[in-house]
PDB file of C-alpha atoms in Angstrom:
ATOM      1  CA  UNK Q 691     -45.463  15.169-121.401  1.00 60.00           C
ATOM      2  CA  UNK Q 692     -41.770  14.704-120.694  1.00 59.00           C
ATOM      3  CA  UNK Q 693     -40.605  14.608-124.174  1.00 67.00           C
ATOM      4  CA  UNK Q 694     -42.393  18.014-124.957  1.00 71.00           C
ATOM      5  CA  UNK Q 695     -40.643  19.428-121.958  1.00 65.00           C
ATOM      6  CA  UNK Q 696     -37.225  18.401-123.244  1.00 64.00           C
ATOM      7  CA  UNK Q 697     -37.890  19.682-126.741  1.00 68.00           C
ATOM      8  CA  UNK Q 698     -39.318  22.923-125.382  1.00 69.00           C
ATOM      9  CA  UNK Q 699     -36.089  23.367-123.156  1.00 66.00           C
ATOM     10  CA  UNK Q 700     -33.921  22.746-126.092  1.00 68.00           C
ATOM     11  CA  UNK Q 701     -35.578  24.993-128.113  1.00 70.00           C
ATOM     12  CA  UNK Q 702     -35.482  27.538-125.510  1.00 65.00           C
ATOM     13  CA  UNK Q 703     -31.631  27.244-125.146  1.00 62.00           C
ATOM     14  CA  UNK Q 704     -31.198  27.247-128.992  1.00 66.00           C
ATOM     15  CA  UNK Q 705     -32.888  30.452-129.325  1.00 62.00           C
ATOM     16  CA  UNK Q 706     -30.902  32.041-126.675  1.00 59.00           C
ATOM     17  CA  UNK Q 707     -27.511  30.746-128.031  1.00 58.00           C
ATOM     18  CA  UNK Q 708     -24.805  33.377-128.483  1.00 55.00           C
ATOM     19  CA  UNK Q 709     -23.162  32.908-131.805  1.00 58.00           C
ATOM     20  CA  UNK Q 710     -19.449  32.986-131.818  1.00 61.00           C
ATOM     21  CA  UNK Q 711     -19.098  32.383-128.027  1.00 64.00           C
ATOM     22  CA  UNK Q 712     -16.647  30.004-126.774  1.00 70.00           C
ATOM     23  CA  UNK Q 713     -18.010  26.590-125.831  1.00 72.00           C
ATOM     24  CA  UNK Q 714     -17.095  26.781-122.123  1.00 74.00           C
ATOM     25  CA  UNK Q 715     -18.627  30.335-121.777  1.00 75.00           C
ATOM     26  CA  UNK Q 716     -21.690  29.152-123.883  1.00 74.00           C
ATOM     27  CA  UNK Q 717     -22.218  26.280-121.422  1.00 76.00           C
ATOM     28  CA  UNK Q 718     -21.815  28.593-118.414  1.00 78.00           C
ATOM     29  CA  UNK Q 719     -24.145  31.089-119.996  1.00 75.00           C
ATOM     30  CA  UNK Q 720     -26.725  28.225-120.606  1.00 75.00           C
ATOM     31  CA  UNK Q 721     -26.521  27.053-117.041  1.00 80.00           C
ATOM     32  CA  UNK Q 722     -27.178  30.481-115.813  1.00 79.00           C
ATOM     33  CA  UNK Q 723     -30.257  30.803-117.810  1.00 75.00           C
ATOM     34  CA  UNK Q 724     -31.554  27.504-116.600  1.00 79.00           C
ATOM     35  CA  UNK Q 725     -30.812  28.503-112.815  1.00 84.00           C
ATOM     36  CA  UNK Q 726     -32.670  31.907-113.451  1.00 80.00           C
ATOM     37  CA  UNK Q 727     -35.667  30.084-114.980  1.00 79.00           C
ATOM     38  CA  UNK Q 728     -35.831  27.582-112.168  1.00 84.00           C
ATOM     39  CA  UNK Q 729     -35.670  30.463-109.524  1.00 85.00           C
ATOM     40  CA  UNK Q 730     -38.456  32.297-111.317  1.00 83.00           C
ATOM     41  CA  UNK Q 731     -40.283  29.028-111.648  1.00 83.00           C
ATOM     42  CA  UNK Q 732     -39.981  28.315-107.903  1.00 84.00           C
ATOM     43  CA  UNK Q 733     -41.176  31.803-106.943  1.00 85.00           C
ATOM     44  CA  UNK Q 734     -44.204  31.334-108.907  1.00 82.00           C
ATOM     45  CA  UNK Q 735     -44.951  27.880-107.499  1.00 86.00           C
ATOM     46  CA  UNK Q 736     -44.495  29.374-103.906  1.00 88.00           C
ATOM     47  CA  UNK Q 737     -46.793  32.250-104.752  1.00 84.00           C
ATOM     48  CA  UNK Q 738     -49.545  29.823-106.071  1.00 81.00           C
ATOM     49  CA  UNK Q 739     -49.495  27.719-103.033  1.00 86.00           C
ATOM     50  CA  UNK Q 740     -49.631  30.668-100.739  1.00 84.00           C
ATOM     51  CA  UNK Q 741     -52.608  32.120-102.517  1.00 81.00           C
ATOM     52  CA  UNK Q 742     -54.266  28.857-102.911  1.00 79.00           C
ATOM     53  CA  UNK Q 743     -53.859  28.286 -99.079  1.00 80.00           C
ATOM     54  CA  UNK Q 744     -55.590  31.603 -98.417  1.00 74.00           C
ATOM     55  CA  UNK Q 745     -58.245  30.936-100.850  1.00 72.00           C
ATOM     56  CA  UNK Q 746     -59.111  27.540 -99.403  1.00 72.00           C
ATOM     57  CA  UNK Q 747     -59.047  29.189 -95.863  1.00 67.00           C
ATOM     58  CA  UNK Q 748     -61.396  32.188 -97.097  1.00 64.00           C
ATOM     59  CA  UNK Q 749     -58.652  34.567 -96.174  1.00 67.00           C
ATOM     60  CA  UNK Q 750     -57.557  35.650 -99.849  1.00 66.00           C
ATOM     61  CA  UNK Q 751     -58.217  39.294-100.429  1.00 64.00           C
ATOM     62  CA  UNK Q 752     -57.907  42.627 -98.534  1.00 56.00           C
ATOM     63  CA  UNK Q 753     -56.487  42.333 -95.126  1.00 61.00           C
ATOM     64  CA  UNK Q 754     -58.905  43.351 -92.292  1.00 61.00           C
ATOM     65  CA  UNK Q 755     -58.105  47.054 -91.254  1.00 61.00           C
ATOM     66  CA  UNK Q 756     -57.471  47.929 -87.838  1.00 70.00           C
ATOM     67  CA  UNK Q 757     -60.600  48.862 -85.779  1.00 72.00           C
ATOM     68  CA  UNK Q 758     -60.671  52.584 -85.268  1.00 78.00           C
ATOM     69  CA  UNK Q 759     -62.804  54.775 -83.187  1.00 85.00           C
ATOM     70  CA  UNK Q 760     -65.306  56.722 -84.773  1.00 89.00           C
ATOM     71  CA  UNK Q 761     -66.002  60.312 -83.715  1.00 94.00           C
ATOM     72  CA  UNK Q 762     -69.357  61.109 -82.311  1.00 94.00           C
ATOM     73  CA  UNK Q 763     -70.279  64.843 -82.739  1.00 96.00           C
ATOM     74  CA  UNK Q 764     -73.505  66.568 -81.677  1.00 95.00           C
ATOM     75  CA  UNK Q 765     -75.199  68.235 -84.685  1.00 93.00           C
ATOM     76  CA  UNK Q 766     -75.446  71.491 -82.530  1.00 93.00           C
ATOM     77  CA  UNK Q 767     -71.671  71.739 -82.668  1.00 95.00           C
ATOM     78  CA  UNK Q 768     -70.857  70.479 -86.120  1.00 95.00           C
ATOM     79  CA  UNK Q 769     -71.491  72.839 -89.044  1.00 95.00           C
ATOM     80  CA  UNK Q 770     -71.935  71.780 -92.713  1.00 94.00           C
ATOM     81  CA  UNK Q 771     -68.609  73.209 -93.566  1.00 95.00           C
ATOM     82  CA  UNK Q 772     -66.720  71.393 -90.760  1.00 96.00           C
ATOM     83  CA  UNK Q 773     -68.394  68.087 -91.615  1.00 95.00           C
ATOM     84  CA  UNK Q 774     -67.536  68.507 -95.389  1.00 93.00           C
ATOM     85  CA  UNK Q 775     -63.866  69.424 -94.687  1.00 95.00           C
ATOM     86  CA  UNK Q 776     -63.115  67.075 -91.728  1.00 96.00           C
ATOM     87  CA  UNK Q 777     -65.179  64.085 -92.647  1.00 95.00           C
ATOM     88  CA  UNK Q 778     -66.523  64.041 -96.120  1.00 92.00           C
ATOM     89  CA  UNK Q 779     -63.462  65.173 -98.102  1.00 92.00           C
ATOM     90  CA  UNK Q 780     -61.006  62.890 -96.215  1.00 93.00           C
ATOM     91  CA  UNK Q 781     -63.440  60.020 -96.241  1.00 91.00           C
ATOM     92  CA  UNK Q 782     -63.698  59.647 -92.508  1.00 92.00           C
ATOM     93  CA  UNK Q 783     -66.851  58.096 -90.724  1.00 92.00           C
ATOM     94  CA  UNK Q 784     -68.691  60.175 -88.135  1.00 95.00           C
ATOM     95  CA  UNK Q 785     -71.708  59.436 -85.907  1.00 93.00           C
ATOM     96  CA  UNK Q 786     -73.869  62.709 -85.699  1.00 94.00           C
ATOM     97  CA  UNK Q 787     -76.108  62.821 -82.720  1.00 91.00           C
ATOM     98  CA  UNK Q 788     -79.061  64.965 -81.809  1.00 89.00           C
ATOM     99  CA  UNK Q 789     -80.214  65.607 -85.411  1.00 86.00           C
ATOM    100  CA  UNK Q 790     -83.830  66.574 -85.716  1.00 80.00           C
ATOM    101  CA  UNK Q 791     -84.992  64.809 -88.843  1.00 83.00           C
ATOM    102  CA  UNK Q 792     -88.793  64.362 -87.974  1.00 82.00           C
ATOM    103  CA  UNK Q 793     -91.566  66.707 -87.085  1.00 76.00           C
ATOM    104  CA  UNK Q 794     -93.492  63.669 -85.900  1.00 76.00           C
ATOM    105  CA  UNK Q 795     -92.485  60.735 -83.685  1.00 82.00           C
ATOM    106  CA  UNK Q 796     -88.817  60.330 -83.404  1.00 85.00           C
ATOM    107  CA  UNK Q 797     -87.047  57.536 -85.271  1.00 87.00           C
ATOM    108  CA  UNK Q 798     -86.264  54.890 -82.564  1.00 89.00           C
ATOM    109  CA  UNK Q 799     -86.205  51.150 -82.648  1.00 92.00           C
ATOM    110  CA  UNK Q 800     -89.696  51.159 -81.039  1.00 93.00           C
ATOM    111  CA  UNK Q 801     -90.772  53.474 -83.950  1.00 91.00           C
ATOM    112  CA  UNK Q 802     -89.659  51.089 -86.643  1.00 92.00           C
ATOM    113  CA  UNK Q 803     -90.880  48.146 -84.588  1.00 91.00           C
ATOM    114  CA  UNK Q 804     -94.448  49.354 -84.740  1.00 90.00           C
ATOM    115  CA  UNK Q 805     -94.364  51.208 -88.249  1.00 90.00           C
ATOM    116  CA  UNK Q 806     -92.665  48.369 -90.088  1.00 91.00           C
ATOM    117  CA  UNK Q 807     -94.574  45.256 -89.360  1.00 89.00           C
ATOM    118  CA  UNK Q 808     -92.950  43.099 -92.124  1.00 93.00           C
ATOM    119  CA  UNK Q 809     -90.374  40.273 -92.281  1.00 95.00           C
ATOM    120  CA  UNK Q 810     -86.851  41.312 -93.389  1.00 94.00           C
ATOM    121  CA  UNK Q 811     -83.848  39.550 -94.574  1.00 94.00           C
ATOM    122  CA  UNK Q 812     -80.732  39.681 -92.336  1.00 93.00           C
ATOM    123  CA  UNK Q 813     -77.078  39.273 -93.295  1.00 93.00           C
ATOM    124  CA  UNK Q 814     -73.873  38.365 -91.529  1.00 91.00           C
ATOM    125  CA  UNK Q 815     -70.262  38.611 -92.348  1.00 87.00           C
ATOM    126  CA  UNK Q 816     -68.323  35.494 -93.794  1.00 83.00           C
ATOM    127  CA  UNK Q 817     -64.624  35.892 -94.515  1.00 74.00           C
ATOM    128  CA  UNK Q 818     -64.893  33.034 -96.857  1.00 75.00           C
ATOM    129  CA  UNK Q 819     -67.349  34.753 -99.112  1.00 75.00           C
ATOM    130  CA  UNK Q 820     -66.319  36.752-102.096  1.00 74.00           C
ATOM    131  CA  UNK Q 821     -69.522  38.780-102.179  1.00 78.00           C
ATOM    132  CA  UNK Q 822     -69.695  42.579-101.715  1.00 78.00           C
ATOM    133  CA  UNK Q 823     -68.569  43.277 -98.102  1.00 77.00           C
ATOM    134  CA  UNK Q 824     -68.157  39.471 -97.543  1.00 79.00           C
ATOM    135  CA  UNK Q 825     -71.765  39.319 -96.698  1.00 86.00           C
ATOM    136  CA  UNK Q 826     -74.094  36.398 -96.825  1.00 89.00           C
ATOM    137  CA  UNK Q 827     -77.799  35.614 -96.078  1.00 91.00           C
ATOM    138  CA  UNK Q 828     -78.288  34.739 -92.358  1.00 91.00           C
ATOM    139  CA  UNK Q 829     -82.297  34.309 -92.429  1.00 92.00           C
ATOM    140  CA  UNK Q 830     -85.447  35.985 -92.186  1.00 95.00           C
ATOM    141  CA  UNK Q 831     -87.268  37.257 -89.261  1.00 94.00           C
ATOM    142  CA  UNK Q 832     -90.130  39.825 -88.502  1.00 95.00           C
ATOM    143  CA  UNK Q 833     -88.439  43.063 -87.958  1.00 94.00           C
ATOM    144  CA  UNK Q 834     -89.983  43.488 -84.509  1.00 94.00           C
ATOM    145  CA  UNK Q 835     -88.676  40.111 -83.275  1.00 94.00           C
ATOM    146  CA  UNK Q 836     -85.038  40.977 -84.610  1.00 93.00           C
ATOM    147  CA  UNK Q 837     -85.151  44.467 -82.909  1.00 93.00           C
ATOM    148  CA  UNK Q 838     -86.134  42.523 -79.671  1.00 94.00           C
ATOM    149  CA  UNK Q 839     -83.423  39.936 -79.766  1.00 92.00           C
ATOM    150  CA  UNK Q 840     -80.355  40.954 -81.819  1.00 90.00           C
ATOM    151  CA  UNK Q 841     -78.649  42.346 -78.529  1.00 90.00           C
ATOM    152  CA  UNK Q 842     -79.307  39.351 -76.569  1.00 91.00           C
ATOM    153  CA  UNK Q 843     -79.545  36.270 -78.748  1.00 90.00           C
ATOM    154  CA  UNK Q 844     -76.052  34.731 -79.154  1.00 91.00           C
ATOM    155  CA  UNK Q 845     -76.606  33.949 -82.718  1.00 91.00           C
ATOM    156  CA  UNK Q 846     -78.335  37.070 -83.751  1.00 91.00           C
ATOM    157  CA  UNK Q 847     -75.750  39.229 -82.126  1.00 90.00           C
ATOM    158  CA  UNK Q 848     -73.751  38.560 -85.439  1.00 91.00           C
ATOM    159  CA  UNK Q 849     -76.596  39.276 -87.672  1.00 92.00           C
ATOM    160  CA  UNK Q 850     -77.640  42.597 -88.741  1.00 89.00           C
ATOM    161  CA  UNK Q 851     -80.304  44.403 -90.967  1.00 93.00           C
ATOM    162  CA  UNK Q 852     -78.151  45.979 -93.666  1.00 92.00           C
ATOM    163  CA  UNK Q 853     -78.888  48.951 -95.809  1.00 91.00           C
ATOM    164  CA  UNK Q 854     -82.606  48.132 -95.773  1.00 93.00           C
ATOM    165  CA  UNK Q 855     -84.348  50.652 -97.938  1.00 92.00           C
ATOM    166  CA  UNK Q 856     -87.003  52.645 -96.159  1.00 91.00           C
ATOM    167  CA  UNK Q 857     -88.840  54.256 -98.980  1.00 88.00           C
ATOM    168  CA  UNK Q 858     -89.289  50.724-100.639  1.00 89.00           C
ATOM    169  CA  UNK Q 859     -89.956  48.416 -97.706  1.00 92.00           C
ATOM    170  CA  UNK Q 860     -91.276  50.755 -95.114  1.00 91.00           C
ATOM    171  CA  UNK Q 861     -92.753  53.991 -96.683  1.00 88.00           C
ATOM    172  CA  UNK Q 862     -94.986  54.441 -93.717  1.00 87.00           C
ATOM    173  CA  UNK Q 863     -92.096  55.693 -91.812  1.00 87.00           C
ATOM    174  CA  UNK Q 864     -92.314  58.995 -93.622  1.00 85.00           C
ATOM    175  CA  UNK Q 865     -96.030  59.531 -92.839  1.00 81.00           C
ATOM    176  CA  UNK Q 866     -98.621  60.877 -95.246  1.00 80.00           C
ATOM    177  CA  UNK Q 867     -97.580  63.576 -98.048  1.00 77.00           C
ATOM    178  CA  UNK Q 868     -96.236  65.997 -97.818  1.00 76.00           C
ATOM    179  CA  UNK Q 869     -93.882  63.618 -95.785  1.00 76.00           C
ATOM    180  CA  UNK Q 870     -93.173  65.789 -92.823  1.00 72.00           C
ATOM    181  CA  UNK Q 871     -91.993  62.697 -91.084  1.00 69.00           C
ATOM    182  CA  UNK Q 872     -88.506  63.146 -92.483  1.00 78.00           C
ATOM    183  CA  UNK Q 873     -86.434  65.894 -93.378  1.00 82.00           C
ATOM    184  CA  UNK Q 874     -82.880  65.265 -95.213  1.00 84.00           C
ATOM    185  CA  UNK Q 875     -80.243  66.726 -92.792  1.00 88.00           C
ATOM    186  CA  UNK Q 876     -78.173  69.685 -94.229  1.00 89.00           C
ATOM    187  CA  UNK Q 877     -75.052  67.654 -94.306  1.00 90.00           C
ATOM    188  CA  UNK Q 878     -76.495  65.382 -96.945  1.00 87.00           C
ATOM    189  CA  UNK Q 879     -78.937  67.735 -98.902  1.00 82.00           C
ATOM    190  CA  UNK Q 880     -76.160  68.332-101.639  1.00 78.00           C
ATOM    191  CA  UNK Q 881     -75.988  64.730-102.627  1.00 76.00           C
ATOM    192  CA  UNK Q 882     -74.897  64.825-106.169  1.00 74.00           C
ATOM    193  CA  UNK Q 883     -76.397  61.269-106.884  1.00 73.00           C
ATOM    194  CA  UNK Q 884     -79.713  62.671-106.623  1.00 71.00           C
ATOM    195  CA  UNK Q 885     -79.050  65.055-109.473  1.00 73.00           C
ATOM    196  CA  UNK Q 886     -77.925  62.173-111.812  1.00 69.00           C
ATOM    197  CA  UNK Q 887     -80.140  60.857-114.722  1.00 67.00           C
ATOM    198  CA  UNK Q 888     -83.063  59.121-113.244  1.00 65.00           C
ATOM    199  CA  UNK Q 889     -82.642  55.331-112.645  1.00 65.00           C
ATOM    200  CA  UNK Q 890     -84.646  54.755-109.473  1.00 67.00           C
ATOM    201  CA  UNK Q 891     -81.660  53.622-107.458  1.00 71.00           C
ATOM    202  CA  UNK Q 892     -80.935  57.029-105.873  1.00 72.00           C
ATOM    203  CA  UNK Q 893     -84.470  56.823-104.348  1.00 76.00           C
ATOM    204  CA  UNK Q 894     -83.380  53.964-102.216  1.00 80.00           C
ATOM    205  CA  UNK Q 895     -82.470  56.057 -99.289  1.00 82.00           C
ATOM    206  CA  UNK Q 896     -82.390  56.651 -96.394  1.00 86.00           C
ATOM    207  CA  UNK Q 897     -81.887  53.031 -95.448  1.00 89.00           C
ATOM    208  CA  UNK Q 898     -82.075  51.418 -91.996  1.00 91.00           C
ATOM    209  CA  UNK Q 899     -79.031  49.558 -90.406  1.00 92.00           C
ATOM    210  CA  UNK Q 900     -79.639  47.558 -87.058  1.00 92.00           C
ATOM    211  CA  UNK Q 901     -77.118  45.372 -85.318  1.00 89.00           C
ATOM    212  CA  UNK Q 902     -75.091  44.631 -82.075  1.00 86.00           C
ATOM    213  CA  UNK Q 903     -71.774  45.836 -81.521  1.00 83.00           C
ATOM    214  CA  UNK Q 904     -70.475  42.527 -82.356  1.00 79.00           C
ATOM    215  CA  UNK Q 905     -71.161  42.755 -85.855  1.00 80.00           C
ATOM    216  CA  UNK Q 906     -68.464  43.692 -88.440  1.00 71.00           C
TER     217      UNK Q 906
END
């Protein structure tokens, strides 16, 4: 290995030799090249150690963004035009309250506890994971049990039901045809994904999220 390194360095210097240069200038030129090479090599090694350290610690990747307050807007005071211009186009989150999306029983946690009598897969965030959203499986529980304990159980306060598709897992939430149990709010009725070629995935929504204010 050492021999190959010496041969490589000699070949490197020979290729960069400036013909016709006086010997003393040639030596200075070669010394500067080697110095530059060592500087670049040192930067690369430090960068590698830095990245490897973060990889081991599970902190390699995009830095955590600062927490931000999310606007809460009443549906009676938020027009579709304002929603698109103020939130949709800039990509800003907003919580819309007071939406009338059902002609039947309101969609509350009690509603889903009674209508969706199934066991669900739960997730939690793990900074060491490289999966989408740094999520990992946390366990399985009956939905009713999770709803009753997610805000009080020390462990389950960090778990949440994430993007749980209602059409697939709890179609009973929509009631019988013609599905008066749910109406798509006007803010989202123009979803272009619904106009794409049929592939089934666009029929995964609406989906349900349940979790405490300690989830990320």
